[in-house]
PDB file of C-alpha atoms in Angstrom:
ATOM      1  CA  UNK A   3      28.523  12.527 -10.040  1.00 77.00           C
ATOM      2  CA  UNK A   4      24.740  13.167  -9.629  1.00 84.00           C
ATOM      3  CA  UNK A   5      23.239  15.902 -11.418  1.00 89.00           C
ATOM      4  CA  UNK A   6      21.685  18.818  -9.753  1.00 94.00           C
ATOM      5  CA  UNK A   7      18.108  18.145 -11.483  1.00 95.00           C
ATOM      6  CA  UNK A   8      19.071  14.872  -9.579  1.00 96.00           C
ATOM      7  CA  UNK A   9      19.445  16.207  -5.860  1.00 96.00           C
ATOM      8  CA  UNK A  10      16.586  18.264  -6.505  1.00 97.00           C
ATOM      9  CA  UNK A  11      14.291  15.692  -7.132  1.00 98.00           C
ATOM     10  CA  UNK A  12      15.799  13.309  -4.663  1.00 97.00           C
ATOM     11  CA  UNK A  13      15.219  16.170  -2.016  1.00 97.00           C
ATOM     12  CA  UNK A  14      11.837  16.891  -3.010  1.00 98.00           C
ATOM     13  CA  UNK A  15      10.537  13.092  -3.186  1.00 98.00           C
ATOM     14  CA  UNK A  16      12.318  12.459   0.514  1.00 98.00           C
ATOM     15  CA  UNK A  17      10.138  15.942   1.747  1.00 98.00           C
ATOM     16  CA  UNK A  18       6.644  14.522  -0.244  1.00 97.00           C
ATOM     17  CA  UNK A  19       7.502  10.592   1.774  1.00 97.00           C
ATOM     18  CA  UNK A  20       8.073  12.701   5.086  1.00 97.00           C
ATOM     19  CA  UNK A  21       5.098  13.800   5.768  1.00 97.00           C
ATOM     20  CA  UNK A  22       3.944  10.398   5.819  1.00 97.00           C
ATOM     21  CA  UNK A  23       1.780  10.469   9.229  1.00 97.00           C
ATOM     22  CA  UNK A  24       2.527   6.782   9.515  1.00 96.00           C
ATOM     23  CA  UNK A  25       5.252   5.684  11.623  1.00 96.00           C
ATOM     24  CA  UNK A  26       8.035   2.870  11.363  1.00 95.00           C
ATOM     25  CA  UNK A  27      10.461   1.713  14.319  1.00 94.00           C
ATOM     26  CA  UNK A  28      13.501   0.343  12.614  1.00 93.00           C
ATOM     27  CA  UNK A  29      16.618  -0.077  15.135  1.00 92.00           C
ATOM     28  CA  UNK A  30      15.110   1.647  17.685  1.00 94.00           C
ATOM     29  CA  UNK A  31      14.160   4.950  15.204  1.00 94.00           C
ATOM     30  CA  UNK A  32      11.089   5.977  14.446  1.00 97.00           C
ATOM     31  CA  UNK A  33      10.931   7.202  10.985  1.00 97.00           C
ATOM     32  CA  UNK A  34       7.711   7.990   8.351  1.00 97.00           C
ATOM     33  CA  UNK A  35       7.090   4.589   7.217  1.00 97.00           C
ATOM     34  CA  UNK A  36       7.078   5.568   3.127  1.00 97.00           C
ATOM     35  CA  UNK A  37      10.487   7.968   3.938  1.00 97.00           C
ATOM     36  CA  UNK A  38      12.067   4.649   4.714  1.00 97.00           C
ATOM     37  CA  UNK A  39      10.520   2.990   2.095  1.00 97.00           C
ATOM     38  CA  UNK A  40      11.970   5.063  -0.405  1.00 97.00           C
ATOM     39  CA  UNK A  41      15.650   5.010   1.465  1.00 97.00           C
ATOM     40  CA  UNK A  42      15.902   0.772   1.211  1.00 97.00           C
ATOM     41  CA  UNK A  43      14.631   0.787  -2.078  1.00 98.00           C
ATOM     42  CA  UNK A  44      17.918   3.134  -3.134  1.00 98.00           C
ATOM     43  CA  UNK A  45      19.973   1.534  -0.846  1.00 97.00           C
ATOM     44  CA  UNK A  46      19.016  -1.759  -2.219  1.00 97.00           C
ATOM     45  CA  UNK A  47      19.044  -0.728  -6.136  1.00 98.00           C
ATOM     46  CA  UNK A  48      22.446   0.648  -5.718  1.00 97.00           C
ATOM     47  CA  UNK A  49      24.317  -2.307  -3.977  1.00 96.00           C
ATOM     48  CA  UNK A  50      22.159  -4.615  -6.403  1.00 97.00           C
ATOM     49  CA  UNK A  51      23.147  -2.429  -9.765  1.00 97.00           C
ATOM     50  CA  UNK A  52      25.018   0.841  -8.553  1.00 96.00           C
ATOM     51  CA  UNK A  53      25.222   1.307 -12.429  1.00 96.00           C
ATOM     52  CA  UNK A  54      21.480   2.098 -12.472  1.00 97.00           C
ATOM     53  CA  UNK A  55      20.589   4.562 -14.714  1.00 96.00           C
ATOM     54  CA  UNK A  56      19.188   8.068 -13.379  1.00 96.00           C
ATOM     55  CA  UNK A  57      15.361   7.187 -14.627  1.00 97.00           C
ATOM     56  CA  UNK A  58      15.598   3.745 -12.275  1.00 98.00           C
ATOM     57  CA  UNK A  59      17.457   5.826  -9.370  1.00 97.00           C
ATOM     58  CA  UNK A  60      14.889   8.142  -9.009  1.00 98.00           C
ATOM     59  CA  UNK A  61      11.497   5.010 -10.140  1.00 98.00           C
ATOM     60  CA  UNK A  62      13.472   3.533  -7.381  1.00 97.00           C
ATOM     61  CA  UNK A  63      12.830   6.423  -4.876  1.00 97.00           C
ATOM     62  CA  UNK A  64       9.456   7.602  -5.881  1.00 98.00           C
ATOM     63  CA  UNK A  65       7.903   3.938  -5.808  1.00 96.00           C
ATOM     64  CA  UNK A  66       5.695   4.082  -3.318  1.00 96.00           C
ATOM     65  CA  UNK A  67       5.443   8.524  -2.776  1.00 97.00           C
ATOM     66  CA  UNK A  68       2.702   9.622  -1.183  1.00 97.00           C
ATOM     67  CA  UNK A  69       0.737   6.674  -0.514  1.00 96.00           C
ATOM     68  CA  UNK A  70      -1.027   7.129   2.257  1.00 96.00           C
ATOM     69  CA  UNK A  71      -2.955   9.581   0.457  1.00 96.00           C
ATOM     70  CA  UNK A  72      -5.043   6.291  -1.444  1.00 94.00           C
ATOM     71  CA  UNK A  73      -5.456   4.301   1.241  1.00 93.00           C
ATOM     72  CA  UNK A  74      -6.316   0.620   0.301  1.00 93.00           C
ATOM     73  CA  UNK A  75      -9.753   1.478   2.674  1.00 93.00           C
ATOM     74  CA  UNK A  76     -10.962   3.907   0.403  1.00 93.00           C
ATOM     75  CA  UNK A  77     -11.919   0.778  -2.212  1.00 95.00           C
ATOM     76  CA  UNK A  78     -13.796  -2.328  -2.312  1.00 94.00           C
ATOM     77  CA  UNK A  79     -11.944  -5.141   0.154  1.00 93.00           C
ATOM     78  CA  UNK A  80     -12.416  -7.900  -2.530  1.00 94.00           C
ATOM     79  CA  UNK A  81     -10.322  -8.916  -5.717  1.00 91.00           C
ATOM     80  CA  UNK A  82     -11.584  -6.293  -7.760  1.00 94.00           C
ATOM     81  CA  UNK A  83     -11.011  -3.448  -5.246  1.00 94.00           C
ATOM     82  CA  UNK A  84      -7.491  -4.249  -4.769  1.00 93.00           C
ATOM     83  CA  UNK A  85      -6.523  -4.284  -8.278  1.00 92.00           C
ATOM     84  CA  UNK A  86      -8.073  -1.031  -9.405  1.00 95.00           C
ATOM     85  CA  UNK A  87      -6.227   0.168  -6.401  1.00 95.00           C
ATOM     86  CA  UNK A  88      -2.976  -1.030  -7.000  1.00 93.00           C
ATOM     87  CA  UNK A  89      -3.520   0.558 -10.895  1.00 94.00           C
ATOM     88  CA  UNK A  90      -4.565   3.658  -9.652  1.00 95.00           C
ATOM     89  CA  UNK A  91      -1.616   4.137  -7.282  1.00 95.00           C
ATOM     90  CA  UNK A  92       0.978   3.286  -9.774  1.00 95.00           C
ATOM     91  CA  UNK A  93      -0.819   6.375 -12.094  1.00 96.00           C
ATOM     92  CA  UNK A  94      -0.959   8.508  -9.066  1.00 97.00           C
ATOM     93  CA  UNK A  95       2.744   7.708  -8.426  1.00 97.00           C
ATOM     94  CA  UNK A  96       4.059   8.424 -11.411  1.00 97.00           C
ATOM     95  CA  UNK A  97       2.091  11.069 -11.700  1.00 97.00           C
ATOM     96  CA  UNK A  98       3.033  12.786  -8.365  1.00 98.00           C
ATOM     97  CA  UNK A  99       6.691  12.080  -9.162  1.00 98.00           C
ATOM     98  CA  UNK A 100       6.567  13.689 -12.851  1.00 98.00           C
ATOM     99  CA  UNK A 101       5.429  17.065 -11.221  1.00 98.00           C
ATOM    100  CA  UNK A 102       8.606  17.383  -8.878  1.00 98.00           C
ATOM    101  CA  UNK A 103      10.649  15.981 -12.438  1.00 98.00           C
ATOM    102  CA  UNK A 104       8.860  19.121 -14.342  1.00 98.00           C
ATOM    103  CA  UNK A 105       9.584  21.544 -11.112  1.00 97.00           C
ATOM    104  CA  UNK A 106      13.265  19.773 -11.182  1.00 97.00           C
ATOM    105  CA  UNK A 107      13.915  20.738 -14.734  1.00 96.00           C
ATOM    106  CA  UNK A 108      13.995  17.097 -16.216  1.00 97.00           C
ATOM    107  CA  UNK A 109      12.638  16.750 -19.754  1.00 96.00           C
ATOM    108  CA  UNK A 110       9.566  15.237 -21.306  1.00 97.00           C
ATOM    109  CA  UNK A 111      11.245  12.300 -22.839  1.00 97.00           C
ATOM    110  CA  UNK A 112      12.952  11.500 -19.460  1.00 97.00           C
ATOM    111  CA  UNK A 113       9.878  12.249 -17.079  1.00 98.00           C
ATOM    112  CA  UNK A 114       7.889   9.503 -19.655  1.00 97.00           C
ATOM    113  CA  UNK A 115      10.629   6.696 -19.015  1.00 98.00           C
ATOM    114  CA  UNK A 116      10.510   7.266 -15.195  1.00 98.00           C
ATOM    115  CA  UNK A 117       6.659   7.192 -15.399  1.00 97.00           C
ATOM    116  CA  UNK A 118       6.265   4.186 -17.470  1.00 97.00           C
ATOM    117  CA  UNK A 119       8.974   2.619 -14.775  1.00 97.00           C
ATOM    118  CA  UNK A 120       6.708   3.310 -11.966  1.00 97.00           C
ATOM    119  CA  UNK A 121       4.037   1.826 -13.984  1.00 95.00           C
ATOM    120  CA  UNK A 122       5.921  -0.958 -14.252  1.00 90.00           C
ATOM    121  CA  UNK A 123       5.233  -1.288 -17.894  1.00 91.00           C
ATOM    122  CA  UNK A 124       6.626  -4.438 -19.858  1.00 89.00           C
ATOM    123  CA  UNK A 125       7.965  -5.997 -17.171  1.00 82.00           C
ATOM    124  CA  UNK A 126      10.304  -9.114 -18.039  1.00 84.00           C
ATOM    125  CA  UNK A 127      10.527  -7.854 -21.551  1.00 90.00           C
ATOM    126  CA  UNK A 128      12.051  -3.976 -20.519  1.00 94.00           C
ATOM    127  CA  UNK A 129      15.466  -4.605 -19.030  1.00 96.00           C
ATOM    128  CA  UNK A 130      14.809  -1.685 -16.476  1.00 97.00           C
ATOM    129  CA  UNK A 131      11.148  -2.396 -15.552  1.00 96.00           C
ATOM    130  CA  UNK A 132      12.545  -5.693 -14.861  1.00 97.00           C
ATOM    131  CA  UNK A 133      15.235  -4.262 -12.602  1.00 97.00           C
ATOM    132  CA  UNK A 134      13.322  -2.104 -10.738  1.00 97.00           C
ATOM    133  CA  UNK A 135      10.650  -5.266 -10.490  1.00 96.00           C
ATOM    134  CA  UNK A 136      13.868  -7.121  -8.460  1.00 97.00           C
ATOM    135  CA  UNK A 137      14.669  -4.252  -6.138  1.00 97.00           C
ATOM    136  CA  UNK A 138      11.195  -4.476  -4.876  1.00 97.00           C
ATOM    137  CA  UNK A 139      10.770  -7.825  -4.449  1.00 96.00           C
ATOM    138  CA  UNK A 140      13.945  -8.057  -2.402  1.00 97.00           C
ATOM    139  CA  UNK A 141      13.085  -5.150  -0.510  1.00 97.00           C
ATOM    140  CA  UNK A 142       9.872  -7.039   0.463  1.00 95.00           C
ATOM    141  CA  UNK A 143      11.839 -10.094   0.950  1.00 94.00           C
ATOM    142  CA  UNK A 144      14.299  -8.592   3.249  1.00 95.00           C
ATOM    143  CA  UNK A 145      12.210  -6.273   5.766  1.00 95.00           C
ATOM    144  CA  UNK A 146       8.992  -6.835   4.966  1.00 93.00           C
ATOM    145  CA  UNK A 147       8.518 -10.266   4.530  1.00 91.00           C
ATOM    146  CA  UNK A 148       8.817 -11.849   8.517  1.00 88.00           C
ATOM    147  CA  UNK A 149       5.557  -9.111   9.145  1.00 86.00           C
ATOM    148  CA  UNK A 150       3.462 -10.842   6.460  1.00 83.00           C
ATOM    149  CA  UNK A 151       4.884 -14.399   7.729  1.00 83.00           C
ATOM    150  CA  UNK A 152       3.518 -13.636  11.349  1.00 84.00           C
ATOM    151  CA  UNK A 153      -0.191 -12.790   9.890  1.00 85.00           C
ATOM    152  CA  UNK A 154      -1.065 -15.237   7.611  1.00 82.00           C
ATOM    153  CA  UNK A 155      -0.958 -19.352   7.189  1.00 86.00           C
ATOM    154  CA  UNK A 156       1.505 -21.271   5.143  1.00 85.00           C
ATOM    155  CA  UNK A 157      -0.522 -21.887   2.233  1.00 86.00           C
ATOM    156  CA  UNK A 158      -0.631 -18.177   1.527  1.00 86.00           C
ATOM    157  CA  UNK A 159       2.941 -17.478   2.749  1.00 87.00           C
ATOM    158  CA  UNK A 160       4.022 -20.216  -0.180  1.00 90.00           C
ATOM    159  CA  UNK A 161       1.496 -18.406  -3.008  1.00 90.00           C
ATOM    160  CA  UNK A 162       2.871 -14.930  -2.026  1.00 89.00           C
ATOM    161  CA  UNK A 163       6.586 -16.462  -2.377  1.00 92.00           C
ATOM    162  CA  UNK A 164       5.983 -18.002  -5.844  1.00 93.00           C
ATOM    163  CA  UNK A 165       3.945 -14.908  -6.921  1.00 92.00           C
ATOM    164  CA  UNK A 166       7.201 -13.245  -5.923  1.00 94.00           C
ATOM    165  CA  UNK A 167       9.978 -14.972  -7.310  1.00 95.00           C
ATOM    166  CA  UNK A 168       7.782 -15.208 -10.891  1.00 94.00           C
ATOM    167  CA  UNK A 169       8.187 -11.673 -10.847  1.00 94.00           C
ATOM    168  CA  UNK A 170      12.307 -11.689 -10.801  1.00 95.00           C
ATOM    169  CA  UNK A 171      14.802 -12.281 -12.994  1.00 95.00           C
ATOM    170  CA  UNK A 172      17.507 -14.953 -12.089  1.00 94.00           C
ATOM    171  CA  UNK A 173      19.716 -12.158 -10.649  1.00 96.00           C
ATOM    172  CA  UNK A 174      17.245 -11.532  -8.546  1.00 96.00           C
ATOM    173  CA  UNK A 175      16.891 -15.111  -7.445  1.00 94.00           C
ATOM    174  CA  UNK A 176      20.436 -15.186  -6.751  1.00 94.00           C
ATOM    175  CA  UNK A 177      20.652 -11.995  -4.218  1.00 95.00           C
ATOM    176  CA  UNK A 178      17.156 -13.358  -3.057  1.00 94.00           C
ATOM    177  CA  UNK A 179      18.981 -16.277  -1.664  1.00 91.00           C
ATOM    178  CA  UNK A 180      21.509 -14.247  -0.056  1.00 93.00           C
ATOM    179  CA  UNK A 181      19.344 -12.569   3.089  1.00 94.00           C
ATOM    180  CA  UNK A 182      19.459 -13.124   6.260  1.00 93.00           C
ATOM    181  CA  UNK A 183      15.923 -15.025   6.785  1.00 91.00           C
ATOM    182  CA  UNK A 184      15.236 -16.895  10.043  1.00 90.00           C
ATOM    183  CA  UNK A 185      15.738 -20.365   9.716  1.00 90.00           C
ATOM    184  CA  UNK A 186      12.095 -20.844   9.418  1.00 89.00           C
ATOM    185  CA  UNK A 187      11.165 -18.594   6.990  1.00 89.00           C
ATOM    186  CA  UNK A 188      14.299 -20.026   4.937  1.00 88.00           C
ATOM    187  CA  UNK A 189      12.439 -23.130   5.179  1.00 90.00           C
ATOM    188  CA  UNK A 190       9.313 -21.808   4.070  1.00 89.00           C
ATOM    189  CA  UNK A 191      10.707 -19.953   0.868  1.00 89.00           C
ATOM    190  CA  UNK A 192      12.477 -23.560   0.180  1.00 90.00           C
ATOM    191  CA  UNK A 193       9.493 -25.605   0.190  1.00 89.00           C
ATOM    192  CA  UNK A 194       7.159 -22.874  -1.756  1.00 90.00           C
ATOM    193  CA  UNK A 195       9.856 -22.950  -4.244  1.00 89.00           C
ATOM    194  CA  UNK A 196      11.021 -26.784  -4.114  1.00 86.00           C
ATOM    195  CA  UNK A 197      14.548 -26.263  -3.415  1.00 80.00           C
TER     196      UNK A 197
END
């Protein structure tokens, strides 16, 4: 049974991801790209562990709110540039998604364990971090993963895989191996991987 602080903050993130002014076709529907974001991330944390707690539920959702709004062009294109903007986004997330928590009537303790999940602090040594770690990278894995396949070369497709499966646990291995890739990029995960 979810709470009504629950709904309310599940309602608000979905309205903050639709005005995403980017665009994704998926089936034939077009739908803002982070809106849908947020919907496979829950759909995928709640077939992979539908006893999530409420913090990872709504870390889950809020993962990637508002995005657009720092777009990787507004920093340096090198090394650098890209880290301090993948830092800066996980602040601004967590952040963005503690204000609807406040508005939603959450308290402080519980709006500080959702924000250091979207910080993804202490990853492979917090059990939940670590969870919410292997709902991403299977959500990349699963529709985001032939896209990146089609733009760059194999050496980089195998580095992004292995940077990728470090990140999960062996649970996350498992379901890994469960998707539906095409028989090439099946081939291409084996051979980064040596399986």
């Amino acid at each position: 049974m979810k709470t009504i602080p629950f709904l309310n903050a599940s309602a608000w993130i979905d309205a903050e991801n639709e005005a995403d002014p980017n665009n994704e076709i998926y089936q034939d529907v077009t739908y803002p790209k982070e809106l849908l974001y947020s919907d496979r991330m829950y759909e995928r944390l709640m077939t992979f562990q539908p006893s999530a707690s409420e913090a990872v539920q709504i870390a889950t959702k809020a993962q990637h709110i508002c995005r657009w709004k720092m777009p990787r062009e507004s920093y340096p294109m090198d090394r650098v540039g890209y880290l301090k903007w993948r830092e800066d986004l996980k602040k601004f997330h967590a952040k963005t998604t503690a204000e609807i928590l406040t508005k939603a009537g959450y308290d402080q303790t519980f709006i500080d364990r959702v924000s250091f999940l979207i910080e993804k602090k202490l990853l492979k040594k917090d059990e939940e971090t670590q969870l919410l770690e292997d709902v991403i990278c299977l959500v990349f894995l699963e529709f985001y993963f032939d896209a990146f396949a089609s733009k760059h070369d194999t050496d980089k497709m195998k580095n992004i895989i292995q940077k990728t499966w470090n990140k999960m646990s062996d649970k996350g291995h498992q379901e890994a191996l469960k998707i539906d890739f095409s028989p090439e990029n099946l081939q291409l995960i084996k051979d980064a991987l040596g399986l």
